[in-house]
Tab-separated table of C-alpha atoms in Angstrom:
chain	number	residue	atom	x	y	z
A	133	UNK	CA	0.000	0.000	0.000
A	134	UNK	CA	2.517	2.267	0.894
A	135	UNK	CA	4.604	1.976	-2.791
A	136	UNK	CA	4.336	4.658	-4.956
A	137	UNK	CA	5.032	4.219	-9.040
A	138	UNK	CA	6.831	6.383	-11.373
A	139	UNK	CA	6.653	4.974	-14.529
A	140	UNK	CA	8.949	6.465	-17.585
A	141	UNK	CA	8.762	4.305	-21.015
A	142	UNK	CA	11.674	5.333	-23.217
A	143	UNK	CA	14.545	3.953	-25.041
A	144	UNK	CA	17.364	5.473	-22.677
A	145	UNK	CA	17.617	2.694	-19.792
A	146	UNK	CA	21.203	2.976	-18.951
A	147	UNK	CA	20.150	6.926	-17.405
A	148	UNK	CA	17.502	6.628	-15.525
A	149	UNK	CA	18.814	4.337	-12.410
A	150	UNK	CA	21.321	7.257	-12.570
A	151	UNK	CA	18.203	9.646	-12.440
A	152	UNK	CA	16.846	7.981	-8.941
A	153	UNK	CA	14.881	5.195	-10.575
A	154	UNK	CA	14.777	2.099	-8.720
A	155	UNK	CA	14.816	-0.484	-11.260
A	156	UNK	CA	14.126	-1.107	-15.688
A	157	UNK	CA	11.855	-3.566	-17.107
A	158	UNK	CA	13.043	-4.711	-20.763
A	159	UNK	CA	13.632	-7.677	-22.557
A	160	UNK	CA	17.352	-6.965	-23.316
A	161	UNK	CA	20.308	-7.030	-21.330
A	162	UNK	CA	22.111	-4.032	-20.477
A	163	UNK	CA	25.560	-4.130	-20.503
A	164	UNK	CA	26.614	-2.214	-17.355
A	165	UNK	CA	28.265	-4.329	-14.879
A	166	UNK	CA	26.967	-2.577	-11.532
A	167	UNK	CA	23.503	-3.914	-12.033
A	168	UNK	CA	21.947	-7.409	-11.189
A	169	UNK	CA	19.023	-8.925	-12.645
A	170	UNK	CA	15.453	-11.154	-12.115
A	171	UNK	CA	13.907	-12.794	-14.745
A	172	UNK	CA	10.468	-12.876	-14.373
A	173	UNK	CA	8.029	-13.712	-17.651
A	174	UNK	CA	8.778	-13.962	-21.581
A	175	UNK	CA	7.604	-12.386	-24.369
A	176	UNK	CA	6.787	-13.422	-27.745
A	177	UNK	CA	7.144	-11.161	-31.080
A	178	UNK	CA	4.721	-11.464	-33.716
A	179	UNK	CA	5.084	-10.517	-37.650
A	180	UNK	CA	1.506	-8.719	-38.204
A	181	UNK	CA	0.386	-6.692	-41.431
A	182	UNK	CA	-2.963	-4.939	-42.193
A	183	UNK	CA	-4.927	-6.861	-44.877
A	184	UNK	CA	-4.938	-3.204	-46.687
A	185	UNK	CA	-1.262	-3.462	-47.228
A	186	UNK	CA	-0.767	-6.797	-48.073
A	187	UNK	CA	-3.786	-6.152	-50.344
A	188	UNK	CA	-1.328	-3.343	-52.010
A	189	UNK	CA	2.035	-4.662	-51.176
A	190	UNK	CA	1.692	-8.578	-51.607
A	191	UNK	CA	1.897	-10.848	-49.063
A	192	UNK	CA	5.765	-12.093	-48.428
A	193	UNK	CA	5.850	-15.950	-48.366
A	194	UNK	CA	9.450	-16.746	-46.633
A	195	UNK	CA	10.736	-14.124	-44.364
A	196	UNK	CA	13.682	-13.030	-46.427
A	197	UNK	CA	11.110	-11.406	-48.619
A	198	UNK	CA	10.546	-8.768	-45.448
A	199	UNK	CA	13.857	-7.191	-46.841
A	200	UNK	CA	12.018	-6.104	-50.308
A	201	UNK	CA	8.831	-4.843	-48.152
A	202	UNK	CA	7.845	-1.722	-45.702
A	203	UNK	CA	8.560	-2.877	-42.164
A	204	UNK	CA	7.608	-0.986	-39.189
A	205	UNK	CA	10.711	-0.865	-36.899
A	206	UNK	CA	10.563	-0.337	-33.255
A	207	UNK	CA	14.016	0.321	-31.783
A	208	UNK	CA	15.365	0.363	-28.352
A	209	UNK	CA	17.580	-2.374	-28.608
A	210	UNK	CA	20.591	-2.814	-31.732
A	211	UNK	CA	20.200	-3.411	-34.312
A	212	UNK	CA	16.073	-2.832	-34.422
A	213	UNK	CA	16.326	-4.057	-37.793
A	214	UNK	CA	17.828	-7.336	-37.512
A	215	UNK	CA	14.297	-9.780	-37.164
A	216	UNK	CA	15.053	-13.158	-36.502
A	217	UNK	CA	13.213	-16.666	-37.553
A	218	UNK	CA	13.723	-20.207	-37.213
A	219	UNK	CA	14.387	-22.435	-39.722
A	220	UNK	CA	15.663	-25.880	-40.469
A	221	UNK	CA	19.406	-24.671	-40.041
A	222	UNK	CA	18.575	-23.302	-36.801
A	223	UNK	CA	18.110	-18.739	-35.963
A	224	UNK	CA	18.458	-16.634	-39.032
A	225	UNK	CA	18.353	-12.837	-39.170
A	226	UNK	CA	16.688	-11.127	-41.849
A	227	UNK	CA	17.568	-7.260	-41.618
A	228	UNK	CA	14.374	-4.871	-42.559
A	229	UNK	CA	14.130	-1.284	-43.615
A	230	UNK	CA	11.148	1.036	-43.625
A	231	UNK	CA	10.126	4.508	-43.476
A	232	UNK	CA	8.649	4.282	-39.965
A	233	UNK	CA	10.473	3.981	-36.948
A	234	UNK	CA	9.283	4.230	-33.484
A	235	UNK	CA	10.485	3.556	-29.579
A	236	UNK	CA	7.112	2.651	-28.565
A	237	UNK	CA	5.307	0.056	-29.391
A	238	UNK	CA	1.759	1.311	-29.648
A	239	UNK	CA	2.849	3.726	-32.478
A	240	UNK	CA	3.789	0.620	-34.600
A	241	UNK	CA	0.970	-1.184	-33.748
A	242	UNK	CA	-1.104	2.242	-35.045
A	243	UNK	CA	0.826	2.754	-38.080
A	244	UNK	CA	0.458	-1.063	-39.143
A	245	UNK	CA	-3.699	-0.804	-38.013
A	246	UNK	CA	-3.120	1.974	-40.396
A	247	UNK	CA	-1.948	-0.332	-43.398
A	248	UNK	CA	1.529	1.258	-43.123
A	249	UNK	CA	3.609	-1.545	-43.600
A	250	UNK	CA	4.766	-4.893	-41.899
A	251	UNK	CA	5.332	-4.719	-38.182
A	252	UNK	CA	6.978	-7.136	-35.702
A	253	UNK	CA	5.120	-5.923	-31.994
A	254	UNK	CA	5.326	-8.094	-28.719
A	255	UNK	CA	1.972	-9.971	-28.280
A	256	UNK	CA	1.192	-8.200	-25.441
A	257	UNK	CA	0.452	-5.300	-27.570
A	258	UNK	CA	-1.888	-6.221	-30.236
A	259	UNK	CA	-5.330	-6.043	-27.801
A	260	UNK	CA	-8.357	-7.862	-29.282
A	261	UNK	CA	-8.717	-4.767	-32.323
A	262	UNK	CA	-5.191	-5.606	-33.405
A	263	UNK	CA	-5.502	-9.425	-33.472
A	264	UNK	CA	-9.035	-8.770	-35.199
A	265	UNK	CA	-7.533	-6.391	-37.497
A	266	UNK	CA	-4.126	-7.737	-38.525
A	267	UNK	CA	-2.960	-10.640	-40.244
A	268	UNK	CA	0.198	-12.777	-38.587
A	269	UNK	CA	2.744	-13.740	-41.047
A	270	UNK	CA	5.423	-16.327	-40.178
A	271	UNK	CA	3.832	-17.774	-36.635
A	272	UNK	CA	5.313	-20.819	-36.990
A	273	UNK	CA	8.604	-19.678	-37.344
A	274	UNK	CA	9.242	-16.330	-35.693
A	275	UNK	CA	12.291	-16.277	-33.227
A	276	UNK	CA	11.692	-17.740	-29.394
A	277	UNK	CA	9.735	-15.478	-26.834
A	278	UNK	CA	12.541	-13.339	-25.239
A	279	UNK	CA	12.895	-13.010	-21.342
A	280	UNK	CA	11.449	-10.131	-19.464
A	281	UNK	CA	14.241	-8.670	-16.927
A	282	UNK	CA	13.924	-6.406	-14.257
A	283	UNK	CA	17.648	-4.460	-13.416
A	284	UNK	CA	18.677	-2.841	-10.353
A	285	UNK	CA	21.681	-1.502	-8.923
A	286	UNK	CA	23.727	-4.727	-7.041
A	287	UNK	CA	24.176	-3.786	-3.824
A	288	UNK	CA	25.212	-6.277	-0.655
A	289	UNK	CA	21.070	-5.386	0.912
A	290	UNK	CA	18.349	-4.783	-2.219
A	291	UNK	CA	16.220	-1.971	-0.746
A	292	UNK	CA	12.854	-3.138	0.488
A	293	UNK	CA	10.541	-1.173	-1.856
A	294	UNK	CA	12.629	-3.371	-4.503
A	295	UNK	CA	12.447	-6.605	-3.437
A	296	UNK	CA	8.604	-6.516	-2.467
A	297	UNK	CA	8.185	-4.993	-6.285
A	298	UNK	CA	10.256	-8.163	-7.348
A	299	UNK	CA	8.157	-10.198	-5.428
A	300	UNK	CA	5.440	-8.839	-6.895
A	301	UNK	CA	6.359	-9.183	-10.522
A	302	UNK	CA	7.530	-12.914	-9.685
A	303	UNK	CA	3.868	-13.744	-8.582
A	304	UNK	CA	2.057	-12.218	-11.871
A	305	UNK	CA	2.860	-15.510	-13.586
A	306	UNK	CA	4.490	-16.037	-17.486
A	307	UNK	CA	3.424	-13.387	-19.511
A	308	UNK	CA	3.372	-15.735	-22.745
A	309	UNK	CA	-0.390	-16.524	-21.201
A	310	UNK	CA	-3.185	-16.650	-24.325
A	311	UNK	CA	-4.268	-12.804	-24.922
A	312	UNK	CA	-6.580	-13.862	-27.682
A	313	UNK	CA	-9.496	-14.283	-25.209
């Protein structure tokens, strides 16, 4: 009861603990040695397209052909536009290009609702409009689900107002759960 949230989403995670934040939430690691880390769910990336663009565009039957279409790039982690599959020979990267680029998810999952091109968005944002409104491309071979980690400064005692908010996150349960419903 007593905990009190500040939430900042943004692309520039290596700052804010520097700023007086307590901990980051991503699914990428950050490279500076001073902080420790919890695991705590996984997420899973989806390719999704509006059936206006694929309408327009054609629809790409093996994911190399992304690199000859409009993809929607969120960055935040390098390279954004390096999307990775699964394929007989094991992970594969197929690098993207597109004219719209974004640090927040919600804007790409807009601007492909919008028909702007092909997107690749973490399940957890495409809400029942987006799954009724966009098509998936590649499900079955999309890259594994990526771990959700929440950093914090290592210290010998993790401040209480940490650990219970670890606690917390630990007890939510996999985030890979079925948002379809």
């Amino acid at each position: 009861p007593d905990v009190r949230i500040d939430l900042a989403i943004g692309s520039d995670h290596e700052n804010l603990l520097r700023d007086g934040y307590d901990l980051i939430i991503k699914t990428s690691d950050l490279q500076d040695s001073s902080l420790d880390s919890r695991d705590f769910g996984s997420v899973r990336h989806l390719i999704v397209a509006a059936p206006s663009y694929l309408d327009r565009a054609g629809t790409p039957q093996q994911p190399a052909e992304l690199a000859s279409h409009e993809c929607l790039i969120q960055y935040g982690w390098r390279p954004a536009n390096e999307w990775y599959f699964i394929g007989p020979a094991g992970l594969y990267e197929v690098k993207v290009d597109g004219s719209f680029k974004s640090t927040s998810a919600m804007a790409i999952r807009h601007a492909a609702l919008s028909g702007l091109g092909i997107a690749r968005l973490p399940e957890y944002a495409l809400d029942r409009e987006a799954r009724r409104d966009l098509k998936v491309i590649f499900e079955d071979c999309v890259a594994p689900m990526r771990m959700l980690k929440a950093f914090f400064p290592r210290a010998k005692n993790i401040p209480a107002k940490v650990s219970a908010f670890l606690e917390c996150l630990g007890s939510i349960g996999p985030l890979e759960r079925d948002q379809r419903n």
